[in-house]
C-alpha atoms as one frame of an Amber mdcrd trajectory, in Angstrom:
protein
  -6.130  10.526  12.066  -9.048  11.834   9.983  -8.733   9.363   7.124 -11.173
   6.524   6.578 -10.035   3.941   5.885  -7.246   4.800   8.277  -3.734   5.077
   6.934  -1.869   1.786   7.466   1.186   1.973   9.711   3.165  -0.703   7.864
   6.395  -0.367   9.833   4.544  -0.785  13.124   1.993  -3.376  12.025   3.403
  -5.091   8.942   1.237  -5.864   5.925  -0.398  -8.863   4.276  -0.699  -7.027
   0.941   0.860  -8.932  -1.955   2.833  -7.290  -4.775  -0.118  -7.207  -7.200
  -2.414  -5.570  -4.628   0.267  -3.040  -3.718   0.903  -2.279  -7.401  -2.803
  -1.580  -7.978  -2.847   0.811  -5.004   0.300   2.600  -6.181  -0.901   2.844
  -9.788  -4.562   3.764  -9.135  -4.503   5.223  -5.620  -6.937   4.331  -2.832
 -10.202   6.233  -2.913 -11.052   8.286   0.186  -7.741   7.469   1.879  -5.395
  10.259   0.806  -3.320   7.766  -1.246  -2.963   9.361  -4.681  -2.543   7.520
  -7.962   1.057   7.507  -9.190   0.293   6.397 -12.761   1.886   8.992 -15.009
   4.207  10.195 -12.244   6.300   7.044 -11.878   7.439   4.620 -14.554   6.049
   1.079 -14.646   9.347  -0.175 -13.205   9.274   2.373 -10.374   5.679   1.472
  -9.469   6.645  -2.223  -9.282   9.677  -1.362  -7.157   7.458   0.494  -4.671
   4.860  -2.306  -4.740   7.457  -4.994  -4.068   8.922  -2.929  -1.238   5.522
  -2.413   0.405   4.618  -6.101   0.045   7.853  -7.087   1.804   7.338  -4.901
   4.900   6.977  -6.812   8.124   6.284  -5.284  11.492   8.366  -5.925  14.610
   9.035  -9.634  15.063   7.831 -10.401  11.518   4.273  -9.399  12.385   1.796
  -8.851   9.539  -1.399  -6.836   9.718  -4.654  -8.188   8.312  -5.500  -5.394
   5.849  -9.097  -6.619   5.576  -9.817  -5.809   9.227 -10.883  -2.362  10.319
């Protein structure tokens, strides 16, 4: 609850993040959010697998969250 930006709750809210955006977040992390960079920890293939998974998450009823809103 203390993170800003707040930690997305993808399985409750869905996501509108595409695969490329998710890959960048997985590879480089998200500053000030507690999301670490995974470059060097995961292979390129593994980072794309995670990114594609995250981009495909929809909330209940197919809902997607606008990630640009606060």
